[in-house]
Coordinates of C-alpha atoms in Angstrom, one line a residue:
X1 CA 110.5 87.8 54.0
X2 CA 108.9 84.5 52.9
X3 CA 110.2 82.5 55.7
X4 CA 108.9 85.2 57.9
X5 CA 105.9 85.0 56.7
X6 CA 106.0 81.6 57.4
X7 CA 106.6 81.5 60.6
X8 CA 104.2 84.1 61.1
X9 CA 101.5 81.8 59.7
X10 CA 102.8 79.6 61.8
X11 CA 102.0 81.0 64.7
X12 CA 98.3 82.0 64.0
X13 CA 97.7 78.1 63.2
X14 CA 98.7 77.5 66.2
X15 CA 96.5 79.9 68.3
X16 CA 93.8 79.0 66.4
X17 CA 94.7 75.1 67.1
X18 CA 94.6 76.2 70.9
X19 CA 91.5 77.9 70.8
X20 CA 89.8 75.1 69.2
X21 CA 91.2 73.0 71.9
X22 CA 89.9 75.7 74.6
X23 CA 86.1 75.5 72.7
X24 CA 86.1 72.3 73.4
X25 CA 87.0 71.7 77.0
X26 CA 84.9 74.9 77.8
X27 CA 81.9 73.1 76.3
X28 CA 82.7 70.0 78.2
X29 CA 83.1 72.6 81.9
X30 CA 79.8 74.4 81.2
X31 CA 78.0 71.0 81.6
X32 CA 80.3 70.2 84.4
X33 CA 80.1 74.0 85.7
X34 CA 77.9 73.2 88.9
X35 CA 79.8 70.4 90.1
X36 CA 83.2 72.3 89.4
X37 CA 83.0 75.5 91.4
X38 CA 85.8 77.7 89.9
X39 CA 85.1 77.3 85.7
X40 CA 86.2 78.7 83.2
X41 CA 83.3 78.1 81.3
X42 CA 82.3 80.0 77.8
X43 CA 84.6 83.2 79.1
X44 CA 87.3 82.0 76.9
X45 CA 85.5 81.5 73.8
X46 CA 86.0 85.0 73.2
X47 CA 89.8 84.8 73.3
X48 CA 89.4 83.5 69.4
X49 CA 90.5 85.7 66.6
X50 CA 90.7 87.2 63.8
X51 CA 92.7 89.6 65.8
X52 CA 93.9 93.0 64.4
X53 CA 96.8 95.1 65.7
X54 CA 96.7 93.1 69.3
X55 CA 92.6 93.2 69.6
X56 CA 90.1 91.2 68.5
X57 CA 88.0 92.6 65.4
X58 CA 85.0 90.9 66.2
X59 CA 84.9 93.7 69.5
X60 CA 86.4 96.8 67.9
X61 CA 83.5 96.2 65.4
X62 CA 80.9 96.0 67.6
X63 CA 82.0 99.2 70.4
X64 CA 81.9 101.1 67.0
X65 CA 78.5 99.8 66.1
X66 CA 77.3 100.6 69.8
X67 CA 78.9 103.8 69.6
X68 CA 75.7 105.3 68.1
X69 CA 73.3 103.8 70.8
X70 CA 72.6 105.7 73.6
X71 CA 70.6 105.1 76.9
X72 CA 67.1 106.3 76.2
X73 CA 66.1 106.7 79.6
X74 CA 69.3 108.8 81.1
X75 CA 70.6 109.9 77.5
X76 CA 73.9 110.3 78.7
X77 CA 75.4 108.7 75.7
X78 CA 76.4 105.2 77.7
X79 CA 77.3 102.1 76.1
X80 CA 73.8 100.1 76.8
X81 CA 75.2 97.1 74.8
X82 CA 77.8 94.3 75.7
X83 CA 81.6 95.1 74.7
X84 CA 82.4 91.5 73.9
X85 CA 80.0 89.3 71.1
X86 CA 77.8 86.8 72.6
X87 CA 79.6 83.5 72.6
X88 CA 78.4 80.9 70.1
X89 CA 78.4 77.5 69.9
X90 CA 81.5 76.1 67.7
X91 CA 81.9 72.8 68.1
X92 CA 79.6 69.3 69.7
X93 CA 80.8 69.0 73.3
X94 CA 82.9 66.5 73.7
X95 CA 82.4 63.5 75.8
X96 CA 83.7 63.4 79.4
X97 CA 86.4 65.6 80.4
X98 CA 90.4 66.3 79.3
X99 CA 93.0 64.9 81.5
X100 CA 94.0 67.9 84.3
X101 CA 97.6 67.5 84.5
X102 CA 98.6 66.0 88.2
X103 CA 100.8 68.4 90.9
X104 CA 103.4 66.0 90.5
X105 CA 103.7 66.4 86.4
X106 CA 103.9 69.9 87.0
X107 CA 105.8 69.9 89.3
X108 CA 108.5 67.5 87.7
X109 CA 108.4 69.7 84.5
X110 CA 108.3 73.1 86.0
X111 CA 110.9 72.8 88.8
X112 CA 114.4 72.4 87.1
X113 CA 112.8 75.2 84.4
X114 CA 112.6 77.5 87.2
X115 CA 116.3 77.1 88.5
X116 CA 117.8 78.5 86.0
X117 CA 120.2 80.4 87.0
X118 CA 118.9 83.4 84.5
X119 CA 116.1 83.6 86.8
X120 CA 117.8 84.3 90.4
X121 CA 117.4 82.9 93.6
X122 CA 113.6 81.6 95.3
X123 CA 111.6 82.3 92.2
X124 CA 107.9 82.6 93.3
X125 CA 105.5 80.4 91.1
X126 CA 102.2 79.3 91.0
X127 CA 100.1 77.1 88.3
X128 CA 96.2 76.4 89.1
X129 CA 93.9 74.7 86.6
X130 CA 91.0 77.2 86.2
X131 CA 88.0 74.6 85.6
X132 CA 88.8 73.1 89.1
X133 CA 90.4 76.0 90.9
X134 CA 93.0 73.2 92.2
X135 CA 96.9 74.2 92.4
X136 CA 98.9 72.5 90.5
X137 CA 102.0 74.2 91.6
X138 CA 103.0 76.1 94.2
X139 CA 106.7 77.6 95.2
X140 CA 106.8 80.8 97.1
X141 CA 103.5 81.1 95.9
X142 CA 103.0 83.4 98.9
X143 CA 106.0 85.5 98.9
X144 CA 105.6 89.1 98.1
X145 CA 107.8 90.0 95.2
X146 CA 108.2 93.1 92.5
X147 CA 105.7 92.7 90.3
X148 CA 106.7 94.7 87.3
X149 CA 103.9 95.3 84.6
X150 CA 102.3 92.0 85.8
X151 CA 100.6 94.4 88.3
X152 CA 98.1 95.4 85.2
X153 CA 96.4 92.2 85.5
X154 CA 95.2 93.1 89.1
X155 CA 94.6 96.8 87.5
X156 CA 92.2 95.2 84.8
X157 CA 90.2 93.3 87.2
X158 CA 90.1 96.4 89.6
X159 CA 89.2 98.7 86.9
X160 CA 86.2 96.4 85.3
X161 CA 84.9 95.2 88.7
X162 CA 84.6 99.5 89.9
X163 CA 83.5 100.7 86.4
X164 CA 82.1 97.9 84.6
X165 CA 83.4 96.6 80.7
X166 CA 80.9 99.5 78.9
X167 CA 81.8 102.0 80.5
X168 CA 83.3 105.4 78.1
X169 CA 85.4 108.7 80.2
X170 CA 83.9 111.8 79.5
X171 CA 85.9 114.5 78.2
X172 CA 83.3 117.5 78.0
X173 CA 83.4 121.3 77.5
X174 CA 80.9 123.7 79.2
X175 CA 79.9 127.5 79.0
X176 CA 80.7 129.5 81.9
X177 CA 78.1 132.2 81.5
X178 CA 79.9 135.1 83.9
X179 CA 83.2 134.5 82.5
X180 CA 81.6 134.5 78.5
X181 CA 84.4 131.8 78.9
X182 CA 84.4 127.9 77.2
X183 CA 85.9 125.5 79.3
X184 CA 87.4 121.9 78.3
X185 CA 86.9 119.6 81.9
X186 CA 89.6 116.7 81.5
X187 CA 87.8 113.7 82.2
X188 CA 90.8 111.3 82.5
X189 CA 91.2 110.1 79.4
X190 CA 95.0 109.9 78.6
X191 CA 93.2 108.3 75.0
X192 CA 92.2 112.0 73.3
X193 CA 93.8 112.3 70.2
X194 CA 94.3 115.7 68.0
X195 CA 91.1 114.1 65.9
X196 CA 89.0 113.9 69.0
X197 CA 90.0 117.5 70.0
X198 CA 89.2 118.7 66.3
X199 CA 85.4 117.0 66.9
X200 CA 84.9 118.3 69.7
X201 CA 85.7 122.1 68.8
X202 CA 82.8 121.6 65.9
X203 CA 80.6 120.3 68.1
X204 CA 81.2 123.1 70.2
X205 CA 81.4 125.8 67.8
X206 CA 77.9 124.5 66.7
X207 CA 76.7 124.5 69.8
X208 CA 77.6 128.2 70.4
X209 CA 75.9 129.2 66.9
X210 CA 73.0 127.6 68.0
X211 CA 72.6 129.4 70.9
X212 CA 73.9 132.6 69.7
X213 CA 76.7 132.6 72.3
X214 CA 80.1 134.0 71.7
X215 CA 83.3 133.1 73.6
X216 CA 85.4 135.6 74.8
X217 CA 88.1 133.1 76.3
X218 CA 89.2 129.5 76.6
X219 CA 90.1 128.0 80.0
X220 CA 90.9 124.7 81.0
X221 CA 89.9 122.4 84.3
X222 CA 91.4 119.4 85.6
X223 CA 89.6 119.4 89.1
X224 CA 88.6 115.6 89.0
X225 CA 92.1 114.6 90.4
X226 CA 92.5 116.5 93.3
X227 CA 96.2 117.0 92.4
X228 CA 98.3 116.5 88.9
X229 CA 100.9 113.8 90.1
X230 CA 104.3 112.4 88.6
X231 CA 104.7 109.1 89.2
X232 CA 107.6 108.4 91.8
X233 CA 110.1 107.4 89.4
X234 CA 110.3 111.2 88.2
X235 CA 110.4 112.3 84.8
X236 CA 110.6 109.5 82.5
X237 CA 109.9 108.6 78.7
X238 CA 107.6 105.8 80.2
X239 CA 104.8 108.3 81.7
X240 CA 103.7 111.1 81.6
X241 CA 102.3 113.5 84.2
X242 CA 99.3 112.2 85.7
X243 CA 96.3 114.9 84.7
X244 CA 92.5 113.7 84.3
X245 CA 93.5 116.2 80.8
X246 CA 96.0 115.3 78.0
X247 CA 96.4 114.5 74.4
X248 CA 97.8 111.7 73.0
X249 CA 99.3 110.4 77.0
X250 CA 101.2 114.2 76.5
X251 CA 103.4 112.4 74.0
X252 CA 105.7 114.8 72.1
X253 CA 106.0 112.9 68.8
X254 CA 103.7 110.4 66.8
X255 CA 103.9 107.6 68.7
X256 CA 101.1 105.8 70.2
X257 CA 102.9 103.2 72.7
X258 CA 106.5 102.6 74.0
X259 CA 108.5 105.0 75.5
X260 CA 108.8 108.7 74.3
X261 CA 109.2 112.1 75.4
X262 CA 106.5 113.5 77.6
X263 CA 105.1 116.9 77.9
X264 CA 106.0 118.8 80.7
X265 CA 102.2 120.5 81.8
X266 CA 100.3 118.1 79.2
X267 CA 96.9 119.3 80.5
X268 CA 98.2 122.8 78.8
X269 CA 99.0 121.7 76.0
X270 CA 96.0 119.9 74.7
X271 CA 94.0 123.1 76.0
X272 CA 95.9 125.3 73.2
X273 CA 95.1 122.5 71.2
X274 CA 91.8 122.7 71.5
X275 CA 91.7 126.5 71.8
X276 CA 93.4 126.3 68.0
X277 CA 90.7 124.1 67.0
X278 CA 88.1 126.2 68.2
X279 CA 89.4 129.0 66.3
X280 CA 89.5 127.0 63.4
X281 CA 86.3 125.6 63.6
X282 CA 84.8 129.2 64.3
X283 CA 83.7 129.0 67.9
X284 CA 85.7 132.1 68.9
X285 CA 87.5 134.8 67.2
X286 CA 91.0 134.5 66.2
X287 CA 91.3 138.0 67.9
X288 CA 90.3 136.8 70.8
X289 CA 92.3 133.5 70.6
X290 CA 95.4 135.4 69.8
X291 CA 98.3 135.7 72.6
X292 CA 96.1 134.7 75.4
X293 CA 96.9 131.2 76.6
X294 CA 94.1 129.2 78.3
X295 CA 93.3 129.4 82.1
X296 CA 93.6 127.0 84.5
X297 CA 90.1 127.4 86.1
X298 CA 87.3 125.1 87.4
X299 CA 83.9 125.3 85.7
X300 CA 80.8 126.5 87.4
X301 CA 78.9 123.5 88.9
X302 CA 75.9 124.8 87.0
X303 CA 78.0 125.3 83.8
X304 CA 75.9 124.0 81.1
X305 CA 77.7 121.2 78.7
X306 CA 78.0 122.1 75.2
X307 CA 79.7 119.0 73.9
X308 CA 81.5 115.7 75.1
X309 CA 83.8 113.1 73.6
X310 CA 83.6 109.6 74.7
X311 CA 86.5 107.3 75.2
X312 CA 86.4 103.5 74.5
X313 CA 84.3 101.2 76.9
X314 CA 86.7 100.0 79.8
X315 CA 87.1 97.3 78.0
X316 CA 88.6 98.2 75.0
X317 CA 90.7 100.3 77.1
X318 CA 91.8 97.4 79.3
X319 CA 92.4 96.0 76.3
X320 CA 94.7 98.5 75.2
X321 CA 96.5 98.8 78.1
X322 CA 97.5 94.5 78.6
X323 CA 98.8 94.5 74.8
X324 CA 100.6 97.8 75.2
X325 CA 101.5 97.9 78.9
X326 CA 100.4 101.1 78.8
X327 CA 101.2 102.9 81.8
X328 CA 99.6 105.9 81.0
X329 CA 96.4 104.2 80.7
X330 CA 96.9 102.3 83.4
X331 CA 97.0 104.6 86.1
X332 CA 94.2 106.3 84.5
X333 CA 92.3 103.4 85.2
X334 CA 93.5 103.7 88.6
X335 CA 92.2 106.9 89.4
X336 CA 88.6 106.3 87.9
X337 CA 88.7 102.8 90.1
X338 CA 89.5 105.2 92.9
X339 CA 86.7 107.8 92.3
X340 CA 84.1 104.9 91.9
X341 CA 85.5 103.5 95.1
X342 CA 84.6 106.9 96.5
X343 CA 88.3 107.6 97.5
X344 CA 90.9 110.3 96.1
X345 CA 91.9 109.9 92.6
X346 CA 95.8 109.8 93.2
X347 CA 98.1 107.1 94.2
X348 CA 97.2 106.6 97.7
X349 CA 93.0 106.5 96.8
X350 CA 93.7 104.2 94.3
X351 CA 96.0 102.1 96.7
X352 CA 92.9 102.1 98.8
X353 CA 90.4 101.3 96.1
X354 CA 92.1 98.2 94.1
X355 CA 92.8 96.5 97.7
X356 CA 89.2 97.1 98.6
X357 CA 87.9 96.1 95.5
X358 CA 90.0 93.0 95.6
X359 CA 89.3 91.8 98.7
X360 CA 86.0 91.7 98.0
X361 CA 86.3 89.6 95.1
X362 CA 87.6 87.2 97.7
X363 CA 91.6 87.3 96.7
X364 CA 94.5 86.5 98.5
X365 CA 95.6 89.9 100.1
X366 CA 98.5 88.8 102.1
X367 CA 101.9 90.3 101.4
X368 CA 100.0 92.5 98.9
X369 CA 101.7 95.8 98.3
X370 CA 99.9 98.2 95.9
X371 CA 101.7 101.5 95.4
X372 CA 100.8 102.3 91.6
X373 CA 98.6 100.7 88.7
X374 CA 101.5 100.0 86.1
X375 CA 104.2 98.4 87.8
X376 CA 106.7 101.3 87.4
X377 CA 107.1 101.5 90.9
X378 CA 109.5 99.1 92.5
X379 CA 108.1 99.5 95.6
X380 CA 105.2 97.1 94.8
X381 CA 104.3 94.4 96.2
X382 CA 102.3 91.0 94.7
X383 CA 102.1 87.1 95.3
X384 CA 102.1 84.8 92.4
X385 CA 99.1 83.6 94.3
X386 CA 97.2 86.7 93.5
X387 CA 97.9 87.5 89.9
X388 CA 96.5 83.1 89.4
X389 CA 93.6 83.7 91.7
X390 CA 92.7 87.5 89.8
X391 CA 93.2 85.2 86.3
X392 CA 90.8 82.7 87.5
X393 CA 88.2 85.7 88.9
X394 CA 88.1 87.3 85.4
X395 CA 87.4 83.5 84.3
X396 CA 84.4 82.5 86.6
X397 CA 81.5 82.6 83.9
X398 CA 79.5 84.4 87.0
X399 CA 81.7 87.5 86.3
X400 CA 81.4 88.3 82.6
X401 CA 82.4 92.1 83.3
X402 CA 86.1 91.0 84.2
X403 CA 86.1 89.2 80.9
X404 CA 88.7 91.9 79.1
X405 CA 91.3 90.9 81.9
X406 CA 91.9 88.2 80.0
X407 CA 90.9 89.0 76.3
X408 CA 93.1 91.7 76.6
X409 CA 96.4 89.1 77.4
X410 CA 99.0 89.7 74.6
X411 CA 99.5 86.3 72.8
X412 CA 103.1 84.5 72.3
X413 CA 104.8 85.7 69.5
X414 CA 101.5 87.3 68.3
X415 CA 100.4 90.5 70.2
X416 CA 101.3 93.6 72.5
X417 CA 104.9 93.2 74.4
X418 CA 105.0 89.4 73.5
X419 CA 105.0 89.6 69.6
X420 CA 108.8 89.7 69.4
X421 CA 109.4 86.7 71.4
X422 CA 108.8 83.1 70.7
X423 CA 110.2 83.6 67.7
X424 CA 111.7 80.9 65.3
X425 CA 115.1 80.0 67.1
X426 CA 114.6 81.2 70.3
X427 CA 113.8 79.7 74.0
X428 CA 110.1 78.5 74.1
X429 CA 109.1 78.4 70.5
X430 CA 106.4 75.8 70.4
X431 CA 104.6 78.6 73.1
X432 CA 103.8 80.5 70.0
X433 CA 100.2 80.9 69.7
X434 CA 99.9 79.0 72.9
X435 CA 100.4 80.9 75.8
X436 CA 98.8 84.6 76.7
X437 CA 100.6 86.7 79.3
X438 CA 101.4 90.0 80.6
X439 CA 104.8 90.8 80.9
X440 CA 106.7 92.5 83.7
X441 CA 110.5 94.1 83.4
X442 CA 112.4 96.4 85.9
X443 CA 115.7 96.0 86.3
X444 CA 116.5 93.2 88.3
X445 CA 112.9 91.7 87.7
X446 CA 111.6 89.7 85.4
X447 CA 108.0 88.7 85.4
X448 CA 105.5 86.4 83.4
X449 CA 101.4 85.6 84.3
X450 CA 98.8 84.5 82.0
X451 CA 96.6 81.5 80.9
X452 CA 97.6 78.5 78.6
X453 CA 95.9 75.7 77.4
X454 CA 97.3 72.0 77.3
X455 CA 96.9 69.5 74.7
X456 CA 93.9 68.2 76.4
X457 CA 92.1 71.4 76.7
X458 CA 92.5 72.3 79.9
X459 CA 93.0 76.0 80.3
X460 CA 96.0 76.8 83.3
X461 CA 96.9 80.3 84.9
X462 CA 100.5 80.7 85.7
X463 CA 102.3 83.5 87.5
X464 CA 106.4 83.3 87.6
X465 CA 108.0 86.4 89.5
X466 CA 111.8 86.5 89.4
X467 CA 113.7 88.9 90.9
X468 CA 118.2 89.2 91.5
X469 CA 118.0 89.0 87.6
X470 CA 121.3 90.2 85.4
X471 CA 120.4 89.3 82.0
X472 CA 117.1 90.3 81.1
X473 CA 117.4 88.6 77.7
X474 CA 118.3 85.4 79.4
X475 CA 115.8 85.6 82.0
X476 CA 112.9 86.4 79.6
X477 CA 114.1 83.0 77.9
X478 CA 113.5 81.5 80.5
X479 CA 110.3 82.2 81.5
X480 CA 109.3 81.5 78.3
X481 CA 110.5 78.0 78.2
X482 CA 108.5 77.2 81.7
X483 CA 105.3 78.4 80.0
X484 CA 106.1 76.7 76.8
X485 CA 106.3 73.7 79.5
X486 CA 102.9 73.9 80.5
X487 CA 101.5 74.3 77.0
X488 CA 102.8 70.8 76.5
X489 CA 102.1 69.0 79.2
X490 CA 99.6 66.0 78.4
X491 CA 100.2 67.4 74.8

């Protein structure tokens, strides 16, 4: 336990070393900023800790503070203030800049990494330094591969660029005056917990008092997809059925993350829920409750709103789903990217939103092949060039909105689905602290992207896509050790 412990520490030394090291090159590229193009600049400032369970407490802190604000002028209970703390000065700027690490060093270092035969055949790589946009590596950079759970890095930038980092889904219930009938209107947030559901039945048994309404019924609607969807691997522990309504991702035990088993009509299920809740809470009589499972129904368009839960601000929720490769989440995301987009909210309207969102943010589109939001799909398509050039959009200090795509990064041996690696005797344990990336596994596929800074302070996004694996173990190692490389190049 002590030598855990340990190592543990260890670790958080270390990412606070490399943050200190990111403060101050980021100083030293806002000065430069103009002359630069592509910078970096004071976006990742607010990568540094304390963190808490994967997220940084300085923001869960603040979206609770702002919880309580509303917008005075539309009063629809949006976030008006900034998910992510102001940045702050830390440290004196430094005098002239860190030494970028040449093509050629990177290139020496990287290559022989990336033959390892845990890895496959053609890996496709890319390395670019983020305060000068330059590559710095580039081997099948433009060859379309599986992306695995990388793909949530384009997802995050999609999601924040469509909906913005503050803001909340909407999960509301309204009176449907013919019918005598309360309805609960999924909003498509696979977040609702039993808690929420328990609020929101006082809040709506309140309302109903105040008004001197009684319900008769309880009925459900989930018209804001036009269609409940399973993903196209089937039934799976992994995800759940896709419904703008469900609680806890339609999980059947008391996990929040990872794999479990799924509910098979989720959006049922946390209608009873509810309609328990109400019962308890008073909103309609037990009698009346009794026997009579909730209808599938759409609500009036007039239907007036008795009460609403808010989710998280995007992104917190973006958040969420890099540490956790949430799937659940992610294709949530999707859907409300899609709907903002104005196209369908299933797979093929998001399909259509993320590669019109992303082309206008200027990516590299070619060989692109978007067929879900969480990488489940093996069908999908991305470049190593993309997932780089989406790190380095969420990075341009012009596009502070996109900032949770990479706050949101799990760190090495620290957070999310990389805590358990870098450990003490494994491949790449001097990455620890060091490197932030999202992970992607299929079978077959093994995939790393993130950011990692050097020993001079420069800050580098890195994608590595592998495919033809065998050992996934192996291959993970692997990976690991290349982005352990570039941690300590010019170290």
């Amino acid at each position: 336990m002590v030598r855990r412990t340990a190592e543990k520490l260890e670790v958080v030394l270390r990412f606070v070393r490399a943050n200190l090291r990111e403060q101050q090159a980021i100083w030293r590229l806002v000065a430069a900023a103009g002359a630069a193009g592509l910078a970096i600049a004071s976006v990742l400032v607010a990568l540094a800790g304390p963190w808490d369970s994967g997220r940084r407490t300085a923001e869960r802190d603040q979206a609770t503070a702002a919880d309580v604000r509303r917008d005075a002028d539309t009063g629809d209970g949006e976030r008006v203030a900034g998910t992510v703390p102001g940045v702050q000065p830390v440290l004196v700027p430094l005098d002239g800049e860190g030494a970028e690490p040449t093509a050629a060093v990177v290139e020496r270092v990287l290559r022989p990494l990336l033959r390892d035969p845990a890895l496959g055949k053609d890996v496709a790589a890319a390395v670019i330094d983020l305060s000068s946009g330059e590559s710095l590596y580039a081997e099948r950079a433009g060859t379309s591969r599986a992306p695995a759970s990388t793909i949530k890095i384009i997802t995050a930038v999609a999601a924040l660029d469509a909906l913005g980092p503050d803001h909340r889904l909407a999960t509301t219930v309204r009176w449907d005056e013919e019918r005598k009938s309360v309805v609960l209107v999924g909003g498509g947030d696979p977040t609702l917990t039993a808690d929420d559901l328990d609020d929101l039945a006082m809040d709506t048994a309140r309302a109903l008092a105040d008004q001197g309404l009684t319900a008769e019924e309880v009925a459900y609607d989930v018209s804001l997809y036009p269609r409940e969807q399973r993903h196209p691997i089937g039934v799976n522990d992994n995800i759940a059925v896709i419904t703008p309504l469900q609680l806890n991702e339609g999980r059947l035990d008391d996990s929040t993350r990872g794999p479990a088993p799924r509910a098979d009509n989720p959006a049922a299920d946390a209608a009873t829920a509810f309609a328990a809740a109400l019962a308890d809470a008073g909103g309609i009589s037990a009698e009346a409750a009794e026997g009579r499972d909730p209808a599938r129904r759409t609500a009036p368009e007039d239907a007036e709103e008795l009460a609403v839960h808010r989710s998280a601000p995007t992104s917190s929720l973006v958040e969420r789903m890099l540490v956790n490769s949430d799937n659940d989440l992610a294709e949530a995301l999707a859907r409300h990217t899609a709907i903002a987009s104005d196209q369908p909210a299933d797979f093929r309207g998001a399909s259509a939103a993320f590669n019109g969102r992303l082309d206008a943010l200027g990516l590299p589109m070619d060989g692109a092949r978007l067929v879900d939001a969480s990488g489940l799909d093996r069908e999908g398509r991305v470049t190593a060039d993309l997932l780089t050039r989406a790190l380095a959009v969420a990075a341009d200090p012009e596009r502070p909105e996109l900032r949770a795509a990479l706050t949101g990064l799990p760190v090495a041996g620290f957070s999310g689905t990389l805590s358990e690696r870098y450990a003490d005797g494994e491949t790449g344990t001097e990455g620890a602290g060091l490197v932030r990336a999202k992970t992607g596994t299929l079978t077959g596929v093994n995939s790393l992207a993130g950011t990692v800074a050097t020993g001079e302070g420069r800050v580098l996004a890195f994608a590595f896509l592998a495919s033809e694996t065998t050992d996934a173990r192996a291959a993970e190692a692997a990976l690991d050790e290349a982005a352990t490389a570039l941690a300590a190049l010019a170290g």
